Amino acid sequence: MTTRGVLYVHSAPRALCPHVEWAVAGVLGARVQLDWIRQPASPGMWRAEFSWQGETGTASRLASALRGWQMLRFEVTAEPCAAAEGERYSATPELGIFHAVTGPHGDILIPEDRLRAALGRAAQGETVLETEIALLLGKPWDDELEPFRYAGEGAPVRWLHQVV
């Protein structure tokens, strides 16, 4: 079963850009050339977007291939398909990697056991429930990545051709 997704490299030092391309090519099994543009949110950094198509699990393999590099901020998404839910991976140098399962409309789906665990920690006074829910939704990653998500001058524009 195949799915589609997008790799967003939000910021990478110039010297790391070819390594990112090689890592993506290694996962996809084909030569990859990303269109790198300057990242206005972080001078000296570069950004790129890449739409991909592959087997279910490709998003996970892409995130694993890129996760070990410091100074790299990225997100990988995969659309849901008949065989699997969608996925989103977000990574920052400070926070590490976040993974979420997503539904057909992009909503994060939180498993029942994770919600019960968050409720249990909050009930025992170990944490605040709002903090736990924010972590389950990836809010710290969203907060850190949001300035990098805005398209800078010269960024590609993605036209939507289908409305769900």
JSON list of C-alpha atoms in Angstrom, two decimals:
[
{"chain": "A", "resi": 1, "resn": "MET", "atom": "CA", "xyz": [0.00, 0.00, 0.00]},
{"chain": "A", "resi": 2, "resn": "THR", "atom": "CA", "xyz": [1.35, 3.44, -0.86]},
{"chain": "A", "resi": 3, "resn": "THR", "atom": "CA", "xyz": [0.79, 6.81, 0.69]},
{"chain": "A", "resi": 4, "resn": "ARG", "atom": "CA", "xyz": [1.90, 10.36, 0.05]},
{"chain": "A", "resi": 5, "resn": "GLY", "atom": "CA", "xyz": [3.46, 12.92, 2.27]},
{"chain": "A", "resi": 6, "resn": "VAL", "atom": "CA", "xyz": [5.62, 15.99, 2.58]},
{"chain": "A", "resi": 7, "resn": "LEU", "atom": "CA", "xyz": [9.02, 16.55, 4.13]},
{"chain": "A", "resi": 8, "resn": "TYR", "atom": "CA", "xyz": [9.48, 20.08, 5.44]},
{"chain": "A", "resi": 9, "resn": "VAL", "atom": "CA", "xyz": [13.07, 20.93, 6.29]},
{"chain": "A", "resi": 10, "resn": "HIS", "atom": "CA", "xyz": [12.49, 24.13, 8.25]},
{"chain": "A", "resi": 11, "resn": "SER", "atom": "CA", "xyz": [16.13, 24.94, 8.92]},
{"chain": "A", "resi": 12, "resn": "ALA", "atom": "CA", "xyz": [19.45, 23.35, 8.11]},
{"chain": "A", "resi": 13, "resn": "PRO", "atom": "CA", "xyz": [22.98, 24.72, 7.90]},
{"chain": "A", "resi": 14, "resn": "ARG", "atom": "CA", "xyz": [24.21, 24.89, 4.28]},
{"chain": "A", "resi": 15, "resn": "ALA", "atom": "CA", "xyz": [26.83, 22.19, 4.91]},
{"chain": "A", "resi": 16, "resn": "LEU", "atom": "CA", "xyz": [24.10, 19.77, 6.02]},
{"chain": "A", "resi": 17, "resn": "CYS", "atom": "CA", "xyz": [21.86, 20.23, 2.96]},
{"chain": "A", "resi": 18, "resn": "PRO", "atom": "CA", "xyz": [23.53, 17.60, 0.72]},
{"chain": "A", "resi": 19, "resn": "HIS", "atom": "CA", "xyz": [23.50, 15.12, 3.62]},
{"chain": "A", "resi": 20, "resn": "VAL", "atom": "CA", "xyz": [19.75, 15.65, 4.03]},
{"chain": "A", "resi": 21, "resn": "GLU", "atom": "CA", "xyz": [19.29, 14.92, 0.31]},
{"chain": "A", "resi": 22, "resn": "TRP", "atom": "CA", "xyz": [21.39, 11.75, 0.55]},
{"chain": "A", "resi": 23, "resn": "ALA", "atom": "CA", "xyz": [19.45, 10.55, 3.59]},
{"chain": "A", "resi": 24, "resn": "VAL", "atom": "CA", "xyz": [16.10, 11.14, 1.86]},
{"chain": "A", "resi": 25, "resn": "ALA", "atom": "CA", "xyz": [17.35, 9.44, -1.30]},
{"chain": "A", "resi": 26, "resn": "GLY", "atom": "CA", "xyz": [18.48, 6.46, 0.77]},
{"chain": "A", "resi": 27, "resn": "VAL", "atom": "CA", "xyz": [14.99, 6.05, 2.23]},
{"chain": "A", "resi": 28, "resn": "LEU", "atom": "CA", "xyz": [13.15, 6.58, -1.05]},
{"chain": "A", "resi": 29, "resn": "GLY", "atom": "CA", "xyz": [15.57, 4.57, -3.18]},
{"chain": "A", "resi": 30, "resn": "ALA", "atom": "CA", "xyz": [15.86, 7.32, -5.81]},
{"chain": "A", "resi": 31, "resn": "ARG", "atom": "CA", "xyz": [17.99, 10.40, -6.41]},
{"chain": "A", "resi": 32, "resn": "VAL", "atom": "CA", "xyz": [16.59, 13.46, -4.61]},
{"chain": "A", "resi": 33, "resn": "GLN", "atom": "CA", "xyz": [17.38, 17.11, -5.22]},
{"chain": "A", "resi": 34, "resn": "LEU", "atom": "CA", "xyz": [15.68, 19.58, -2.92]},
{"chain": "A", "resi": 35, "resn": "ASP", "atom": "CA", "xyz": [15.08, 23.21, -3.84]},
{"chain": "A", "resi": 36, "resn": "TRP", "atom": "CA", "xyz": [16.85, 25.00, -1.01]},
{"chain": "A", "resi": 37, "resn": "ILE", "atom": "CA", "xyz": [16.02, 28.61, -0.16]},
{"chain": "A", "resi": 38, "resn": "ARG", "atom": "CA", "xyz": [17.21, 30.84, 2.65]},
{"chain": "A", "resi": 39, "resn": "GLN", "atom": "CA", "xyz": [15.32, 30.58, 5.95]},
{"chain": "A", "resi": 40, "resn": "PRO", "atom": "CA", "xyz": [14.43, 34.15, 6.97]},
{"chain": "A", "resi": 41, "resn": "ALA", "atom": "CA", "xyz": [13.59, 33.10, 10.54]},
{"chain": "A", "resi": 42, "resn": "SER", "atom": "CA", "xyz": [17.18, 32.00, 11.12]},
{"chain": "A", "resi": 43, "resn": "PRO", "atom": "CA", "xyz": [19.92, 33.79, 9.16]},
{"chain": "A", "resi": 44, "resn": "GLY", "atom": "CA", "xyz": [22.48, 31.41, 7.71]},
{"chain": "A", "resi": 45, "resn": "MET", "atom": "CA", "xyz": [20.00, 28.52, 7.59]},
{"chain": "A", "resi": 46, "resn": "TRP", "atom": "CA", "xyz": [18.22, 26.98, 4.61]},
{"chain": "A", "resi": 47, "resn": "ARG", "atom": "CA", "xyz": [14.78, 25.46, 4.10]},
{"chain": "A", "resi": 48, "resn": "ALA", "atom": "CA", "xyz": [13.17, 23.06, 1.61]},
{"chain": "A", "resi": 49, "resn": "GLU", "atom": "CA", "xyz": [9.94, 21.18, 0.97]},
{"chain": "A", "resi": 50, "resn": "PHE", "atom": "CA", "xyz": [9.67, 17.84, -0.77]},
{"chain": "A", "resi": 51, "resn": "SER", "atom": "CA", "xyz": [6.53, 15.89, -1.68]},
{"chain": "A", "resi": 52, "resn": "TRP", "atom": "CA", "xyz": [7.07, 12.16, -1.65]},
{"chain": "A", "resi": 53, "resn": "GLN", "atom": "CA", "xyz": [5.16, 8.96, -2.39]},
{"chain": "A", "resi": 54, "resn": "GLY", "atom": "CA", "xyz": [6.07, 5.59, -0.91]},
{"chain": "A", "resi": 55, "resn": "GLU", "atom": "CA", "xyz": [5.05, 2.61, 1.14]},
{"chain": "A", "resi": 56, "resn": "THR", "atom": "CA", "xyz": [3.27, 3.08, 4.43]},
{"chain": "A", "resi": 57, "resn": "GLY", "atom": "CA", "xyz": [5.98, 3.61, 7.02]},
{"chain": "A", "resi": 58, "resn": "THR", "atom": "CA", "xyz": [8.04, 5.88, 4.78]},
{"chain": "A", "resi": 59, "resn": "ALA", "atom": "CA", "xyz": [7.39, 8.89, 7.03]},
{"chain": "A", "resi": 60, "resn": "SER", "atom": "CA", "xyz": [8.82, 6.97, 9.96]},
{"chain": "A", "resi": 61, "resn": "ARG", "atom": "CA", "xyz": [11.91, 5.97, 7.98]},
{"chain": "A", "resi": 62, "resn": "LEU", "atom": "CA", "xyz": [12.45, 9.56, 6.83]},
{"chain": "A", "resi": 63, "resn": "ALA", "atom": "CA", "xyz": [12.16, 10.89, 10.37]},
{"chain": "A", "resi": 64, "resn": "SER", "atom": "CA", "xyz": [14.57, 8.22, 11.63]},
{"chain": "A", "resi": 65, "resn": "ALA", "atom": "CA", "xyz": [17.09, 9.03, 8.91]},
{"chain": "A", "resi": 66, "resn": "LEU", "atom": "CA", "xyz": [17.08, 12.74, 9.83]},
{"chain": "A", "resi": 67, "resn": "ARG", "atom": "CA", "xyz": [16.61, 12.71, 13.58]},
{"chain": "A", "resi": 68, "resn": "GLY", "atom": "CA", "xyz": [20.20, 12.48, 14.75]},
{"chain": "A", "resi": 69, "resn": "TRP", "atom": "CA", "xyz": [21.48, 15.73, 13.27]},
{"chain": "A", "resi": 70, "resn": "GLN", "atom": "CA", "xyz": [21.78, 18.72, 15.56]},
{"chain": "A", "resi": 71, "resn": "MET", "atom": "CA", "xyz": [20.79, 22.09, 14.10]},
{"chain": "A", "resi": 72, "resn": "LEU", "atom": "CA", "xyz": [18.15, 20.45, 11.88]},
{"chain": "A", "resi": 73, "resn": "ARG", "atom": "CA", "xyz": [14.47, 21.35, 12.24]},
{"chain": "A", "resi": 74, "resn": "PHE", "atom": "CA", "xyz": [12.03, 19.32, 10.19]},
{"chain": "A", "resi": 75, "resn": "GLU", "atom": "CA", "xyz": [8.58, 17.83, 9.89]},
{"chain": "A", "resi": 76, "resn": "VAL", "atom": "CA", "xyz": [7.44, 14.79, 7.96]},
{"chain": "A", "resi": 77, "resn": "THR", "atom": "CA", "xyz": [3.79, 14.11, 7.24]},
{"chain": "A", "resi": 78, "resn": "ALA", "atom": "CA", "xyz": [2.06, 11.11, 5.69]},
{"chain": "A", "resi": 79, "resn": "GLU", "atom": "CA", "xyz": [-1.53, 11.04, 4.51]},
{"chain": "A", "resi": 80, "resn": "PRO", "atom": "CA", "xyz": [-3.83, 8.30, 5.77]},
{"chain": "A", "resi": 81, "resn": "CYS", "atom": "CA", "xyz": [-4.49, 5.45, 3.36]},
{"chain": "A", "resi": 82, "resn": "ALA", "atom": "CA", "xyz": [-6.54, 2.26, 3.36]},
{"chain": "A", "resi": 83, "resn": "ALA", "atom": "CA", "xyz": [-3.85, 0.40, 5.33]},
{"chain": "A", "resi": 84, "resn": "ALA", "atom": "CA", "xyz": [-2.76, 3.04, 7.85]},
{"chain": "A", "resi": 85, "resn": "GLU", "atom": "CA", "xyz": [-3.64, 6.26, 9.64]},
{"chain": "A", "resi": 86, "resn": "GLY", "atom": "CA", "xyz": [-1.73, 9.39, 8.79]},
{"chain": "A", "resi": 87, "resn": "GLU", "atom": "CA", "xyz": [1.38, 10.47, 10.67]},
{"chain": "A", "resi": 88, "resn": "ARG", "atom": "CA", "xyz": [3.24, 13.59, 11.61]},
{"chain": "A", "resi": 89, "resn": "TYR", "atom": "CA", "xyz": [6.79, 13.81, 12.90]},
{"chain": "A", "resi": 90, "resn": "SER", "atom": "CA", "xyz": [8.22, 17.10, 14.17]},
{"chain": "A", "resi": 91, "resn": "ALA", "atom": "CA", "xyz": [11.82, 17.55, 15.25]},
{"chain": "A", "resi": 92, "resn": "THR", "atom": "CA", "xyz": [13.86, 20.35, 16.78]},
{"chain": "A", "resi": 93, "resn": "PRO", "atom": "CA", "xyz": [17.37, 20.35, 18.23]},
{"chain": "A", "resi": 94, "resn": "GLU", "atom": "CA", "xyz": [16.09, 21.36, 21.67]},
{"chain": "A", "resi": 95, "resn": "LEU", "atom": "CA", "xyz": [13.04, 19.09, 21.96]},
{"chain": "A", "resi": 96, "resn": "GLY", "atom": "CA", "xyz": [13.99, 16.06, 19.91]},
{"chain": "A", "resi": 97, "resn": "ILE", "atom": "CA", "xyz": [11.29, 14.27, 17.95]},
{"chain": "A", "resi": 98, "resn": "PHE", "atom": "CA", "xyz": [7.51, 14.24, 18.32]},
{"chain": "A", "resi": 99, "resn": "HIS", "atom": "CA", "xyz": [5.25, 11.69, 16.66]},
{"chain": "A", "resi": 100, "resn": "ALA", "atom": "CA", "xyz": [1.49, 11.81, 16.26]},
{"chain": "A", "resi": 101, "resn": "VAL", "atom": "CA", "xyz": [-1.05, 9.66, 14.48]},
{"chain": "A", "resi": 102, "resn": "THR", "atom": "CA", "xyz": [-3.41, 11.77, 12.38]},
{"chain": "A", "resi": 103, "resn": "GLY", "atom": "CA", "xyz": [-6.88, 11.19, 11.05]},
{"chain": "A", "resi": 104, "resn": "PRO", "atom": "CA", "xyz": [-8.23, 11.93, 7.57]},
{"chain": "A", "resi": 105, "resn": "HIS", "atom": "CA", "xyz": [-8.67, 15.64, 8.33]},
{"chain": "A", "resi": 106, "resn": "GLY", "atom": "CA", "xyz": [-5.25, 16.11, 9.95]},
{"chain": "A", "resi": 107, "resn": "ASP", "atom": "CA", "xyz": [-6.46, 15.94, 13.54]},
{"chain": "A", "resi": 108, "resn": "ILE", "atom": "CA", "xyz": [-4.11, 14.30, 16.04]},
{"chain": "A", "resi": 109, "resn": "LEU", "atom": "CA", "xyz": [-5.49, 11.03, 17.37]},
{"chain": "A", "resi": 110, "resn": "ILE", "atom": "CA", "xyz": [-4.38, 10.33, 20.94]},
{"chain": "A", "resi": 111, "resn": "PRO", "atom": "CA", "xyz": [-4.55, 6.69, 22.07]},
{"chain": "A", "resi": 112, "resn": "GLU", "atom": "CA", "xyz": [-6.71, 5.97, 25.11]},
{"chain": "A", "resi": 113, "resn": "ASP", "atom": "CA", "xyz": [-3.82, 4.56, 27.17]},
{"chain": "A", "resi": 114, "resn": "ARG", "atom": "CA", "xyz": [-1.82, 7.78, 26.75]},
{"chain": "A", "resi": 115, "resn": "LEU", "atom": "CA", "xyz": [-4.81, 9.86, 27.87]},
{"chain": "A", "resi": 116, "resn": "ARG", "atom": "CA", "xyz": [-5.34, 7.60, 30.89]},
{"chain": "A", "resi": 117, "resn": "ALA", "atom": "CA", "xyz": [-1.66, 7.87, 31.82]},
{"chain": "A", "resi": 118, "resn": "ALA", "atom": "CA", "xyz": [-1.81, 11.69, 31.58]},
{"chain": "A", "resi": 119, "resn": "LEU", "atom": "CA", "xyz": [-4.93, 11.74, 33.75]},
{"chain": "A", "resi": 120, "resn": "GLY", "atom": "CA", "xyz": [-3.24, 9.45, 36.28]},
{"chain": "A", "resi": 121, "resn": "ARG", "atom": "CA", "xyz": [-0.10, 11.61, 36.53]},
{"chain": "A", "resi": 122, "resn": "ALA", "atom": "CA", "xyz": [-2.23, 14.73, 36.96]},
{"chain": "A", "resi": 123, "resn": "ALA", "atom": "CA", "xyz": [-4.44, 13.06, 39.60]},
{"chain": "A", "resi": 124, "resn": "GLN", "atom": "CA", "xyz": [-1.34, 12.08, 41.60]},
{"chain": "A", "resi": 125, "resn": "GLY", "atom": "CA", "xyz": [-0.05, 15.65, 41.48]},
{"chain": "A", "resi": 126, "resn": "GLU", "atom": "CA", "xyz": [2.99, 14.76, 39.34]},
{"chain": "A", "resi": 127, "resn": "THR", "atom": "CA", "xyz": [1.99, 17.22, 36.64]},
{"chain": "A", "resi": 128, "resn": "VAL", "atom": "CA", "xyz": [-0.73, 19.59, 35.47]},
{"chain": "A", "resi": 129, "resn": "LEU", "atom": "CA", "xyz": [-3.31, 18.09, 33.10]},
{"chain": "A", "resi": 130, "resn": "GLU", "atom": "CA", "xyz": [-3.09, 21.02, 30.67]},
{"chain": "A", "resi": 131, "resn": "THR", "atom": "CA", "xyz": [0.67, 20.48, 30.40]},
{"chain": "A", "resi": 132, "resn": "GLU", "atom": "CA", "xyz": [0.21, 16.77, 29.71]},
{"chain": "A", "resi": 133, "resn": "ILE", "atom": "CA", "xyz": [-2.39, 17.43, 27.01]},
{"chain": "A", "resi": 134, "resn": "ALA", "atom": "CA", "xyz": [-0.15, 20.05, 25.41]},
{"chain": "A", "resi": 135, "resn": "LEU", "atom": "CA", "xyz": [2.64, 17.44, 25.21]},
{"chain": "A", "resi": 136, "resn": "LEU", "atom": "CA", "xyz": [0.28, 14.85, 23.73]},
{"chain": "A", "resi": 137, "resn": "LEU", "atom": "CA", "xyz": [-0.71, 17.36, 21.04]},
{"chain": "A", "resi": 138, "resn": "GLY", "atom": "CA", "xyz": [2.88, 18.42, 20.32]},
{"chain": "A", "resi": 139, "resn": "LYS", "atom": "CA", "xyz": [2.34, 22.02, 21.37]},
{"chain": "A", "resi": 140, "resn": "PRO", "atom": "CA", "xyz": [5.97, 22.67, 22.40]},
{"chain": "A", "resi": 141, "resn": "TRP", "atom": "CA", "xyz": [7.11, 21.52, 18.94]},
{"chain": "A", "resi": 142, "resn": "ASP", "atom": "CA", "xyz": [4.45, 23.63, 17.22]},
{"chain": "A", "resi": 143, "resn": "ASP", "atom": "CA", "xyz": [5.45, 26.67, 19.28]},
{"chain": "A", "resi": 144, "resn": "GLU", "atom": "CA", "xyz": [9.11, 26.27, 18.34]},
{"chain": "A", "resi": 145, "resn": "LEU", "atom": "CA", "xyz": [8.52, 25.48, 14.66]},
{"chain": "A", "resi": 146, "resn": "GLU", "atom": "CA", "xyz": [5.83, 28.07, 13.93]},
{"chain": "A", "resi": 147, "resn": "PRO", "atom": "CA", "xyz": [8.24, 30.93, 13.06]},
{"chain": "A", "resi": 148, "resn": "PHE", "atom": "CA", "xyz": [10.04, 28.58, 10.65]},
{"chain": "A", "resi": 149, "resn": "ARG", "atom": "CA", "xyz": [6.85, 27.43, 8.90]},
{"chain": "A", "resi": 150, "resn": "TYR", "atom": "CA", "xyz": [6.04, 30.76, 7.29]},
{"chain": "A", "resi": 151, "resn": "ALA", "atom": "CA", "xyz": [7.16, 30.81, 3.68]},
{"chain": "A", "resi": 152, "resn": "GLY", "atom": "CA", "xyz": [9.95, 33.23, 3.05]},
{"chain": "A", "resi": 153, "resn": "GLU", "atom": "CA", "xyz": [10.49, 35.14, -0.13]},
{"chain": "A", "resi": 154, "resn": "GLY", "atom": "CA", "xyz": [10.92, 32.72, -3.00]},
{"chain": "A", "resi": 155, "resn": "ALA", "atom": "CA", "xyz": [9.36, 29.76, -1.18]},
{"chain": "A", "resi": 156, "resn": "PRO", "atom": "CA", "xyz": [7.34, 27.41, -3.35]},
{"chain": "A", "resi": 157, "resn": "VAL", "atom": "CA", "xyz": [3.58, 27.86, -3.32]},
{"chain": "A", "resi": 158, "resn": "ARG", "atom": "CA", "xyz": [1.50, 24.71, -3.06]},
{"chain": "A", "resi": 159, "resn": "TRP", "atom": "CA", "xyz": [-1.84, 24.92, -4.88]},
{"chain": "A", "resi": 160, "resn": "LEU", "atom": "CA", "xyz": [-4.56, 22.62, -3.59]},
{"chain": "A", "resi": 161, "resn": "HIS", "atom": "CA", "xyz": [-6.49, 20.81, -6.30]},
{"chain": "A", "resi": 162, "resn": "GLN", "atom": "CA", "xyz": [-8.81, 18.72, -4.16]},
{"chain": "A", "resi": 163, "resn": "VAL", "atom": "CA", "xyz": [-10.92, 19.64, -1.20]},
{"chain": "A", "resi": 164, "resn": "VAL", "atom": "CA", "xyz": [-11.74, 16.90, 1.33]}
]
